[in-house]
Coordinates of C-alpha atoms in Angstrom, one line a residue:
Chain A
M20 CA -26.1 29.7 0.5
N21 CA -28.4 29.5 3.3
L22 CA -28.1 29.1 7.0
L23 CA -28.9 25.3 6.6
G24 CA -26.2 25.0 3.7
W25 CA -23.6 26.5 5.9
A26 CA -24.6 24.4 8.9
M27 CA -24.2 21.3 6.9
L28 CA -20.7 22.4 5.4
L29 CA -19.4 23.4 8.9
V30 CA -20.7 20.2 10.6
S31 CA -19.2 18.1 7.8
W32 CA -15.7 19.9 7.7
T33 CA -15.4 19.9 11.6
A34 CA -16.4 16.2 12.0
I35 CA -13.6 15.0 9.3
L36 CA -11.1 17.5 10.4
L37 CA -11.6 16.6 13.8
L38 CA -11.3 12.8 13.1
V39 CA -8.0 13.4 11.4
A40 CA -6.7 16.0 13.9
V41 CA -7.5 13.4 17.0
C42 CA -5.9 10.6 14.9
V43 CA -2.9 12.3 13.8
R44 CA -2.3 13.8 17.4
K45 CA -2.5 10.4 19.0
I46 CA -0.2 9.0 16.4
L47 CA 2.4 11.8 17.2
I48 CA 2.0 11.4 20.9
V49 CA 2.5 7.6 20.8
D50 CA 5.4 7.8 18.4
R51 CA 7.0 10.4 20.8
D52 CA 6.6 8.1 23.8
N53 CA 8.3 5.3 21.9
I54 CA 11.4 7.2 21.5
H55 CA 13.9 6.3 24.0
A56 CA 17.3 7.6 25.0
P57 CA 20.1 5.4 24.9
L58 CA 20.3 5.3 28.6
D59 CA 16.6 4.0 28.8
I60 CA 17.5 1.3 26.4
D61 CA 21.0 0.2 27.7
T62 CA 20.7 0.3 31.2
D63 CA 23.1 -1.8 33.1
P64 CA 21.2 -4.8 34.6
H65 CA 23.3 -5.1 37.6
S66 CA 22.5 -1.3 38.7
D67 CA 19.9 -0.9 41.5
P68 CA 17.3 1.6 40.1
K69 CA 16.5 2.4 43.7
Chain B
M22 CA 4.4 -19.1 12.3
A23 CA 6.1 -19.0 9.0
E24 CA 8.0 -16.0 8.4
R25 CA 9.8 -16.2 5.3
G26 CA 11.4 -12.8 4.9
R27 CA 8.5 -10.9 3.7
E28 CA 9.0 -7.2 3.4
H29 CA 7.7 -4.9 5.9
W30 CA 6.8 -1.0 5.9
G31 CA 9.4 1.2 6.8
S32 CA 7.4 3.5 8.9
R33 CA 3.7 3.8 10.3
I34 CA 3.1 7.1 8.4
G35 CA 4.4 5.1 5.3
I36 CA 1.6 2.5 5.5
I37 CA -1.0 5.2 6.5
L38 CA -0.2 7.4 3.3
A39 CA 0.1 4.3 1.0
V40 CA -3.5 3.2 2.3
A41 CA -4.8 6.7 2.0
G42 CA -3.4 7.0 -1.4
S43 CA -4.8 3.8 -2.4
A44 CA -8.2 5.2 -1.6
I45 CA -7.8 8.7 -2.7
G46 CA -8.5 8.5 -6.4
L47 CA -10.2 10.4 -9.2
G48 CA -13.6 9.8 -7.6
N49 CA -12.8 11.9 -4.8
F50 CA -12.4 14.9 -6.7
L51 CA -14.9 14.0 -9.6
R52 CA -17.5 11.4 -8.4
F53 CA -18.3 12.6 -4.8
P54 CA -19.2 16.3 -5.7
A55 CA -21.4 15.2 -8.8
V56 CA -23.3 12.4 -6.7
A57 CA -23.8 14.9 -3.7
C58 CA -25.3 17.4 -6.1
R59 CA -27.7 15.0 -7.7
N60 CA -28.8 13.7 -4.3
G61 CA -29.8 16.4 -2.0
G62 CA -26.8 18.7 -1.6
G63 CA -25.9 19.1 2.0
A64 CA -28.7 16.7 2.9
F65 CA -26.7 14.0 1.3
M66 CA -23.9 14.3 4.2
I67 CA -26.4 12.6 6.3
P68 CA -26.5 9.3 4.7
Y69 CA -23.0 9.6 3.6
F70 CA -21.8 10.0 7.3
I71 CA -24.1 7.3 8.4
S72 CA -22.5 4.9 5.8
F73 CA -19.0 6.0 6.6
L74 CA -19.6 4.9 10.2
L75 CA -21.7 1.7 9.6
L76 CA -19.9 0.5 6.3
G77 CA -16.8 2.3 5.4
I78 CA -14.9 2.2 8.9
P79 CA -15.9 -1.4 9.8
L80 CA -14.9 -2.7 6.4
C81 CA -11.6 -1.0 6.7
W82 CA -11.0 -2.2 10.2
M83 CA -11.8 -5.9 8.9
E84 CA -9.8 -5.5 6.0
W85 CA -6.6 -4.3 8.0
S86 CA -7.1 -6.9 10.7
M87 CA -7.5 -9.8 8.0
G88 CA -4.7 -8.5 6.0
R89 CA -2.1 -8.5 9.1
Y90 CA -3.4 -11.6 10.4
G91 CA -2.7 -13.2 6.8
G92 CA 0.6 -11.7 6.9
R93 CA 1.7 -13.5 9.9
Y94 CA 1.1 -16.8 7.8
S95 CA 3.1 -15.2 4.8
H96 CA 0.0 -14.6 2.9
G97 CA -0.5 -11.1 1.4
S98 CA -3.2 -11.8 -1.2
L99 CA -6.9 -12.7 -0.6
P100 CA -6.7 -16.6 -1.5
G101 CA -4.1 -17.0 1.1
I102 CA -5.5 -14.8 3.6
L103 CA -8.9 -16.7 3.4
D104 CA -7.0 -19.7 3.6
A105 CA -5.4 -18.7 6.7
V106 CA -8.6 -17.4 8.3
V107 CA -11.1 -20.1 7.3
R108 CA -8.8 -23.2 7.3
K109 CA -11.0 -25.0 4.8
P110 CA -9.8 -26.2 1.4
W111 CA -12.4 -24.2 -0.6
A112 CA -11.7 -20.9 1.2
K113 CA -8.6 -20.1 -1.0
Y114 CA -10.9 -20.1 -4.0
L115 CA -13.4 -17.7 -2.8
G116 CA -10.3 -15.3 -2.6
V117 CA -9.8 -15.2 -6.5
L118 CA -11.9 -12.0 -6.6
G119 CA -9.2 -10.3 -4.5
L120 CA -7.1 -10.9 -7.4
F121 CA -9.6 -10.7 -10.3
V122 CA -10.8 -7.2 -9.2
P123 CA -7.7 -5.3 -8.8
A124 CA -6.1 -6.7 -12.1
V125 CA -9.1 -5.9 -14.0
I126 CA -9.2 -2.2 -12.9
F127 CA -5.5 -1.9 -13.3
L128 CA -5.9 -2.7 -17.1
Y129 CA -7.8 0.5 -17.8
Y130 CA -7.0 2.6 -14.6
T131 CA -3.5 3.3 -15.9
Y132 CA -4.8 4.5 -19.2
I133 CA -7.4 6.8 -17.6
E134 CA -4.5 8.0 -15.3
S135 CA -2.4 8.7 -18.5
W136 CA -5.2 11.1 -19.6
C137 CA -4.5 13.1 -16.5
L138 CA -1.0 13.3 -17.1
A139 CA -1.2 14.2 -20.7
F140 CA -3.7 17.2 -19.8
S141 CA -1.2 18.4 -17.2
V142 CA 1.3 18.7 -19.9
F143 CA -1.1 20.1 -22.1
S144 CA -1.9 22.6 -19.7
L145 CA 1.5 23.9 -19.4
A146 CA 2.2 23.8 -23.0
G147 CA -1.0 25.8 -23.7
T148 CA -2.3 23.1 -26.0
Y149 CA -6.1 23.6 -25.2
R150 CA -5.5 27.3 -24.4
N151 CA -7.9 28.4 -27.2
V152 CA -10.7 26.0 -26.5
A153 CA -13.2 28.1 -24.4
E154 CA -16.6 26.1 -24.9
P155 CA -17.4 22.9 -23.2
L156 CA -18.6 21.3 -26.4
A157 CA -15.4 22.2 -28.2
M158 CA -13.3 20.8 -25.3
K159 CA -15.2 17.5 -25.4
T160 CA -14.3 17.3 -29.0
F161 CA -10.7 18.1 -28.0
L162 CA -10.9 15.2 -25.5
Q163 CA -12.5 12.8 -27.8
G164 CA -10.0 13.7 -30.3
F165 CA -7.0 13.0 -28.0
Q166 CA -8.8 9.5 -27.3
G167 CA -8.9 8.7 -30.9
L168 CA -12.7 8.9 -31.0
T169 CA -13.3 11.5 -33.7
D170 CA -12.6 11.0 -37.5
G171 CA -9.1 11.5 -38.4
S172 CA -7.7 11.9 -34.9
S173 CA -4.6 10.1 -33.8
L174 CA -4.1 7.9 -30.8
G175 CA -0.5 8.8 -30.8
P176 CA -0.3 11.3 -28.0
A177 CA -2.6 9.4 -25.9
Y178 CA -0.6 6.1 -26.5
G179 CA 2.9 7.9 -25.8
F180 CA 1.5 9.1 -22.3
F181 CA 0.1 5.8 -21.5
L182 CA 3.7 4.4 -22.1
I183 CA 5.0 6.8 -19.6
T184 CA 2.4 6.3 -17.2
F185 CA 2.6 2.4 -17.3
A186 CA 6.4 2.7 -17.1
V187 CA 6.2 4.8 -14.0
N188 CA 3.8 2.4 -12.5
M189 CA 6.0 -0.5 -13.3
M190 CA 9.1 1.2 -11.8
V191 CA 7.6 2.0 -8.3
V192 CA 6.1 -1.4 -7.9
Y193 CA 9.5 -3.0 -9.1
R194 CA 11.4 -1.0 -6.5
G195 CA 9.5 -2.7 -3.8
L196 CA 7.4 -1.7 -0.7
T197 CA 9.6 0.8 1.2
R198 CA 11.7 2.2 -1.9
G199 CA 8.9 2.2 -4.2
I200 CA 5.3 2.5 -3.1
E201 CA 6.1 4.0 0.4
F202 CA 8.6 6.4 -0.9
L203 CA 6.0 7.7 -3.7
C204 CA 3.1 7.9 -1.3
K205 CA 5.2 9.8 1.2
I206 CA 5.9 12.4 -1.6
A207 CA 2.6 12.2 -3.5
I208 CA 0.1 12.5 -0.6
P209 CA 1.6 15.7 0.7
V210 CA 1.9 17.3 -2.4
L211 CA -1.6 16.4 -3.5
L212 CA -2.9 17.8 -0.2
V213 CA -1.1 21.1 -0.6
G214 CA -2.0 21.5 -4.3
G215 CA -5.5 20.8 -3.4
V216 CA -5.8 23.4 -0.9
L217 CA -4.0 25.8 -3.4
L218 CA -6.8 25.2 -5.9
V219 CA -9.4 25.5 -3.5
I220 CA -8.0 28.8 -2.4
R221 CA -7.9 29.9 -6.1
I222 CA -11.5 28.9 -6.9
W223 CA -12.9 30.5 -3.9
T224 CA -11.2 33.8 -4.3
M225 CA -12.5 34.1 -8.0
D226 CA -15.7 36.1 -7.3
S227 CA -17.9 36.8 -10.3
P228 CA -15.6 35.7 -13.0
V229 CA -18.2 36.5 -15.6
P230 CA -18.9 40.3 -15.8
D231 CA -22.4 40.1 -17.1
M232 CA -23.4 37.5 -14.5
P233 CA -22.7 39.3 -11.1
D234 CA -25.2 37.0 -9.5
R235 CA -22.8 34.1 -9.8
T236 CA -21.0 34.4 -6.6
L237 CA -19.1 32.0 -4.5
N238 CA -21.9 32.2 -1.9
Q239 CA -24.5 31.0 -4.6
A240 CA -22.0 28.4 -5.8
L241 CA -21.5 26.8 -2.6
G242 CA -25.2 26.9 -2.0
F243 CA -25.7 24.8 -5.2
M244 CA -23.4 22.2 -3.7
W245 CA -24.4 22.4 0.1
N246 CA -28.0 23.6 0.4
P247 CA -29.7 20.7 2.0
D248 CA -32.9 19.3 0.2
F249 CA -34.2 17.3 3.1
G250 CA -37.0 15.9 1.0
A251 CA -34.4 13.8 -0.9
L252 CA -33.8 11.7 2.3
R253 CA -37.0 10.0 1.6
N254 CA -35.8 8.4 -1.6
P255 CA -33.9 5.2 -1.1
T256 CA -31.7 6.0 -4.0
V257 CA -30.0 8.7 -2.2
W258 CA -29.2 6.3 0.6
I259 CA -27.9 3.8 -1.8
E260 CA -25.8 6.3 -3.6
A261 CA -24.3 7.3 -0.5
A262 CA -23.6 3.8 0.7
G263 CA -22.0 3.3 -2.8
Q264 CA -19.8 6.4 -2.7
I265 CA -18.4 5.6 0.7
F266 CA -17.8 1.9 -0.5
F267 CA -16.1 3.1 -3.8
T268 CA -14.1 5.9 -2.1
L269 CA -12.5 3.7 0.5
S270 CA -11.1 1.2 -2.0
V271 CA -12.6 -1.7 -0.1
G272 CA -13.5 -5.0 -1.6
L273 CA -10.3 -4.7 -3.7
G274 CA -7.9 -6.7 -1.8
A275 CA -5.5 -3.9 -2.1
I276 CA -6.0 -2.8 1.6
M277 CA -5.5 -6.5 2.8
T278 CA -2.3 -6.9 0.9
Y279 CA -0.9 -3.5 2.3
A280 CA -1.9 -4.5 5.8
S281 CA -0.1 -8.2 5.4
Y282 CA 3.0 -6.3 5.3
L283 CA 2.7 -4.9 9.0
R284 CA 4.4 -6.7 11.7
E285 CA 2.4 -8.7 14.2
Q286 CA 2.5 -6.0 16.9
D287 CA 2.0 -3.0 14.8
D288 CA -1.1 -0.8 15.3
V289 CA -4.2 -1.5 13.0
V290 CA -7.0 0.6 14.8
L291 CA -5.6 4.0 14.9
S292 CA -3.6 3.7 11.5
S293 CA -6.7 2.3 9.5
T294 CA -8.9 5.1 11.2
T295 CA -6.4 7.6 10.3
A296 CA -6.2 6.6 6.7
C297 CA -10.1 6.7 6.6
G298 CA -10.1 10.0 7.7
M299 CA -7.5 11.4 5.3
N300 CA -9.6 10.0 2.4
E301 CA -12.6 11.8 3.7
M302 CA -10.6 15.0 4.2
V303 CA -9.7 15.0 0.5
E304 CA -13.0 14.1 -0.6
V305 CA -15.4 16.4 1.2
V306 CA -13.2 19.3 2.1
I307 CA -11.0 19.5 -1.0
G308 CA -13.0 17.4 -3.6
G309 CA -16.3 19.1 -2.5
S310 CA -15.1 22.6 -2.8
L311 CA -13.6 22.3 -6.3
V312 CA -15.4 21.3 -9.6
I313 CA -19.0 22.3 -8.7
P314 CA -18.5 25.7 -7.2
A315 CA -16.0 26.6 -10.0
A316 CA -18.6 25.3 -12.7
Y317 CA -21.3 27.3 -11.0
L318 CA -19.3 30.6 -11.0
F319 CA -18.3 29.8 -14.8
F320 CA -21.5 28.3 -16.3
G321 CA -24.4 29.1 -13.7
L322 CA -27.2 26.9 -12.3
E323 CA -28.7 25.2 -15.5
Q324 CA -25.3 24.1 -17.2
T325 CA -23.7 23.1 -13.9
R326 CA -26.8 20.9 -13.3
A327 CA -26.4 19.2 -16.6
M328 CA -22.5 18.8 -16.1
A329 CA -23.1 17.0 -12.9
Q330 CA -24.7 14.2 -14.6
S331 CA -21.0 13.3 -15.7
S332 CA -18.4 13.1 -13.2
F333 CA -15.8 12.5 -16.2
D334 CA -16.8 15.6 -18.0
L335 CA -16.7 17.8 -14.9
G336 CA -13.0 16.9 -14.7
F337 CA -11.8 16.8 -18.1
V338 CA -14.3 19.2 -20.0
T339 CA -15.5 21.8 -17.5
M340 CA -12.3 22.4 -15.5
P341 CA -10.1 23.0 -18.6
C342 CA -12.5 25.5 -19.8
I343 CA -12.5 27.3 -16.5
F344 CA -8.7 27.4 -16.2
N345 CA -8.7 28.8 -19.6
G346 CA -10.9 31.6 -18.4
I347 CA -8.7 32.9 -15.5
P348 CA -5.3 34.3 -15.0
W349 CA -2.5 31.9 -14.7
G350 CA -5.0 29.3 -16.0
D351 CA -2.2 27.3 -17.5
V352 CA -0.4 26.8 -14.3
F353 CA -3.6 26.0 -12.2
G354 CA -4.8 23.6 -15.1
F355 CA -1.4 21.8 -14.6
Y356 CA -2.0 21.8 -10.9
W357 CA -5.4 20.1 -11.3
F358 CA -4.5 17.5 -13.7
F359 CA -1.3 16.7 -12.1
L360 CA -3.3 16.5 -8.7
L361 CA -5.5 13.9 -10.4
F362 CA -2.5 12.0 -11.8
L363 CA -1.0 11.6 -8.4
A364 CA -4.4 10.5 -7.1
G365 CA -4.4 8.2 -9.9
I366 CA -0.9 6.7 -9.6
T367 CA -1.0 6.2 -5.8
S368 CA -4.3 4.1 -6.4
S369 CA -3.1 2.1 -9.4
I370 CA 0.1 0.8 -7.7
S371 CA -2.0 -0.5 -5.0
L372 CA -4.0 -2.4 -7.6
M373 CA -0.9 -4.2 -8.8
Q374 CA 0.3 -5.2 -5.4
P375 CA -2.1 -8.1 -4.8
L376 CA -1.0 -10.1 -7.7
V377 CA 2.5 -9.5 -7.1
S378 CA 2.1 -10.6 -3.6
F379 CA 0.3 -13.8 -4.7
L380 CA 3.1 -14.7 -6.9
E381 CA 5.7 -13.9 -4.2
D382 CA 3.9 -15.6 -1.4
E383 CA 2.3 -18.6 -3.2
F384 CA 4.7 -19.4 -6.0
G385 CA 7.9 -18.2 -4.2
W386 CA 8.7 -15.9 -7.0
T387 CA 11.0 -12.8 -6.4
R388 CA 9.4 -9.5 -6.7
H389 CA 11.2 -8.6 -9.9
R390 CA 10.1 -11.7 -11.7
A391 CA 6.5 -11.2 -10.6
V392 CA 6.4 -7.6 -11.4
T393 CA 7.9 -8.2 -15.0
V394 CA 5.5 -11.1 -15.8
I395 CA 2.6 -9.1 -14.5
G396 CA 3.8 -6.0 -16.3
I397 CA 3.8 -7.9 -19.5
F398 CA 0.5 -9.2 -19.2
A399 CA -1.0 -6.1 -18.0
F400 CA 0.6 -4.1 -20.9
V401 CA -0.7 -6.5 -23.4
C402 CA -4.2 -6.5 -22.0
S403 CA -4.2 -2.8 -21.6
H404 CA -4.2 -2.4 -25.5
A405 CA -7.9 -3.8 -25.4
C406 CA -9.0 -0.7 -23.5
I407 CA -7.0 1.7 -25.5
F408 CA -7.9 0.7 -29.1
G409 CA -11.5 -0.6 -28.1
L410 CA -12.5 2.6 -26.2
S411 CA -15.1 3.5 -28.8
M412 CA -16.4 -0.1 -28.7
G413 CA -17.1 0.1 -24.9
V414 CA -14.3 -2.2 -24.0
L415 CA -13.3 0.0 -21.0
D416 CA -16.8 0.2 -19.7
E417 CA -17.0 -3.5 -19.8
F418 CA -13.8 -3.9 -17.6
D419 CA -15.3 -1.2 -15.4
F420 CA -18.7 -2.9 -14.9
W421 CA -17.4 -6.4 -14.2
G422 CA -14.5 -5.4 -12.5
A423 CA -15.1 -2.2 -10.6
T424 CA -18.8 -2.5 -10.0
L425 CA -19.8 -5.8 -9.7
A426 CA -17.1 -8.1 -8.6
I427 CA -16.0 -5.5 -6.0
V428 CA -19.2 -5.5 -3.8
I429 CA -19.4 -9.4 -4.0
C430 CA -15.8 -9.7 -2.9
A431 CA -16.5 -7.2 -0.2
M432 CA -19.5 -9.4 0.8
I433 CA -17.2 -12.4 1.0
E434 CA -14.6 -10.7 3.3
V435 CA -17.4 -9.5 5.6
L436 CA -19.0 -13.0 5.9
V437 CA -15.7 -14.7 6.5
F438 CA -14.7 -12.2 9.1
I439 CA -17.9 -12.6 11.0
R440 CA -18.4 -16.4 10.5
Y441 CA -14.8 -17.8 10.5
M442 CA -12.6 -15.0 12.4
G443 CA -15.7 -14.3 14.7
V444 CA -16.6 -10.8 15.9
A445 CA -14.8 -11.3 19.5
R446 CA -11.6 -12.9 17.8
G447 CA -11.8 -10.2 15.2
W448 CA -12.1 -7.5 17.7
E449 CA -9.0 -8.7 19.7
E450 CA -7.2 -9.0 16.4
L451 CA -8.0 -5.4 15.4
H452 CA -6.8 -4.3 18.9
R453 CA -3.5 -6.4 18.9
G454 CA -0.8 -3.9 19.3
G455 CA -3.4 -1.2 19.0
D456 CA -2.4 2.4 20.1
I457 CA -6.1 3.2 21.1
R458 CA -8.9 0.9 22.6
L459 CA -12.3 1.4 21.1
P460 CA -15.4 1.1 23.4
G461 CA -16.6 -2.5 23.4
W462 CA -20.3 -1.8 22.2
L463 CA -18.8 -0.6 18.9
K464 CA -18.3 -4.4 18.2
G465 CA -22.0 -4.4 17.5
V466 CA -21.1 -2.4 14.2
F467 CA -19.7 -5.5 12.5
Y468 CA -23.3 -7.2 12.6
V469 CA -24.7 -4.1 11.0
T470 CA -22.1 -3.8 8.1
P471 CA -23.0 -7.1 6.3
V472 CA -26.9 -6.3 6.6
Y473 CA -26.0 -2.7 5.2
L474 CA -23.8 -4.3 2.4
G475 CA -26.5 -7.0 1.7
A476 CA -29.2 -4.4 1.1
I477 CA -27.1 -2.5 -1.4
L478 CA -26.4 -5.8 -3.3
L479 CA -30.1 -6.6 -3.2
Y480 CA -31.1 -3.1 -4.4
W481 CA -28.5 -3.3 -7.4
A482 CA -29.7 -6.7 -8.2
I483 CA -33.2 -5.6 -8.5
F484 CA -32.6 -2.4 -10.1
S485 CA -29.6 -2.8 -12.1
W486 CA -29.1 -6.5 -13.1
V487 CA -32.6 -7.3 -13.7
P488 CA -33.3 -4.8 -16.4
W489 CA -30.0 -6.0 -17.8
I490 CA -31.4 -9.7 -18.0
A491 CA -34.9 -8.7 -18.7
K492 CA -34.7 -6.2 -21.5
P493 CA -33.5 -8.6 -24.3
M494 CA -36.4 -10.7 -23.4
G495 CA -38.7 -7.8 -23.9
W496 CA -39.6 -7.0 -20.3
D497 CA -39.7 -3.3 -19.8
I498 CA -38.0 -2.9 -16.6
S499 CA -35.9 0.3 -17.2
V500 CA -34.6 1.5 -14.1
S501 CA -30.9 2.2 -14.2
W502 CA -29.7 5.1 -11.8
V503 CA -26.3 3.8 -10.5
D504 CA -23.6 6.1 -11.5
G505 CA -21.1 4.3 -13.6
I506 CA -23.2 1.1 -14.2
R507 CA -23.8 0.6 -17.7
V508 CA -27.2 -1.4 -18.6
Q509 CA -25.9 -3.2 -21.6
A510 CA -28.8 -4.7 -22.8
G511 CA -29.1 -4.4 -26.6
S512 CA -25.6 -3.4 -27.0
V513 CA -24.0 -6.9 -27.0
N514 CA -21.9 -7.1 -30.2
G515 CA -18.8 -9.3 -31.1
V516 CA -16.2 -7.2 -29.2
I517 CA -18.2 -7.2 -25.9
L518 CA -18.6 -11.0 -26.0
L519 CA -15.0 -11.2 -26.7
V520 CA -14.1 -9.1 -23.7
R521 CA -16.5 -11.2 -21.4
T522 CA -15.1 -14.5 -22.8
F523 CA -11.6 -12.8 -21.8
L524 CA -12.8 -11.9 -18.3
L525 CA -14.1 -15.3 -17.9
A526 CA -10.9 -17.2 -19.0
F527 CA -9.0 -14.7 -16.8
L528 CA -10.9 -15.5 -13.6
V529 CA -10.8 -19.2 -14.5
G530 CA -7.0 -19.0 -15.2
L531 CA -6.5 -17.3 -11.8
L532 CA -8.6 -20.1 -10.0
W533 CA -6.3 -22.5 -11.7
M534 CA -3.3 -20.6 -10.4
I535 CA -4.6 -21.0 -6.9
R536 CA -5.1 -24.4 -7.3
V537 CA -1.6 -25.2 -8.6
A538 CA 0.0 -22.7 -6.0
W539 CA -1.5 -24.8 -3.1
K540 CA -0.9 -28.4 -4.8
R541 CA 2.9 -27.3 -5.0
K542 CA 2.8 -26.4 -1.2
L543 CA 0.8 -29.4 -0.2
P544 CA 3.7 -31.4 1.2
A545 CA 4.7 -28.4 3.4
R546 CA 1.2 -27.7 4.5
Q547 CA 0.6 -31.3 5.6
G548 CA 3.4 -30.7 7.9
T549 CA 2.0 -27.7 9.6
G550 CA -1.7 -28.7 9.4
G551 CA -2.8 -26.0 7.1
A552 CA -5.8 -26.3 4.8
A553 CA -4.9 -28.0 1.7

């Protein structure tokens, strides 16, 4: 394979793997942020957070 | 907003894998490398990626957005979704192709899928171990398909029964317990199996001792060395657009149906982009690294060039011959065909879902009843493909369902999205509950997509359909290059006419069902102001 062939392969693979990696990373971060501890959910409405 | 207890996906990863599974099919492993090879090698990736960005991703965004929108009004199939978006009485009839296309493809796809299962079992059992030459393997395949004199269809029919039963069972079990459960297992297995096969093929340097020049470097060069001159040929651009279009399973109605099971505030934009990316990963990274490099290493430049003319033979003739020539070939042959089977089944179950959803949502049937009725219908009709293979029945189904109607269906979806949902509203719908927000200038891509798709349709019309009409009239316009399209001039016989009559009757039957469904719901719709 010549240099241009390697370049096409590497650019194609990098673009696709980067797209998948960025998306999966974002999904994992968002899903992690959406996990709440019981205390976050069941906070006593009468208690003053300050 | 009428929520009538529709099913929902169990998890976000569930729908991503289900949509990716729907898109990942045999074409990812067989069609893509052959098309890339024939159209400029590495240079093909330039129009391919442009098509992915301008056609593939926007179409997926549109389908996901409209699908989730329709789901809010308890519509999971294209007639209902178009009715909800357009709100005109005629709109639902346009959606008939969203039922017709997946159903027609399902009728023959399960049969092809069963060949993959059969060959994976044959690999382990060593049934074709002694067949070393491509010509002999082709004869073996044709014998299995019942196409040679004295051959029996028994084994092929047996595997079809198993494959069909598995498909029915998965869809019958429902969205989360059936489709989502299968995809959560099948897609990771497919990814791991694909990577293992790539490693195996990339590590078998010069397998033919008297041909030391057949190295991996040269094999990859055959696939990836760019011929930039090819980019001046419009065919290459249309081939790239066609490959993107077919690989992402857009225009089928399946993605819309899957998206209709999302909740109102579930993310669409990130999930759809991830599913597209996963499909591309399997196609370019895994699919592009398997058959062509392996064929080159074993058979050299000239034979591989000839083999690349037929995507199907690459998978079912070339690859078994290769596995017969390497250590542990039985196991890798099993891997290969089972991987194709997994790619197939995750697609075929998605093809059945639009019809199931139509009967559930518009007729109020239970899933079990809908699957049973569709299953019986599909089982009976599939026999035409099994026993009429030599008479071109399968090709007819493929031409009308998977090549022609699919592009028209996608065009309808795009035009409805642009005209009736509107780009601004569609953009907001896309981002409703979204985990990411795309830059606003990207909205412009929604205007480019219909032009791009229209250009493909026009090009096909000129170069594929015109000869089809013209040849019987004695006009000599013989340009037929679109892979998979069968120019059928001169081959119309009684069986083909019968198949076309059946397809037309099926289409009319579906239109009648849409009419009946809406008539039955008329009183309720008049109460809510929906289009009747």
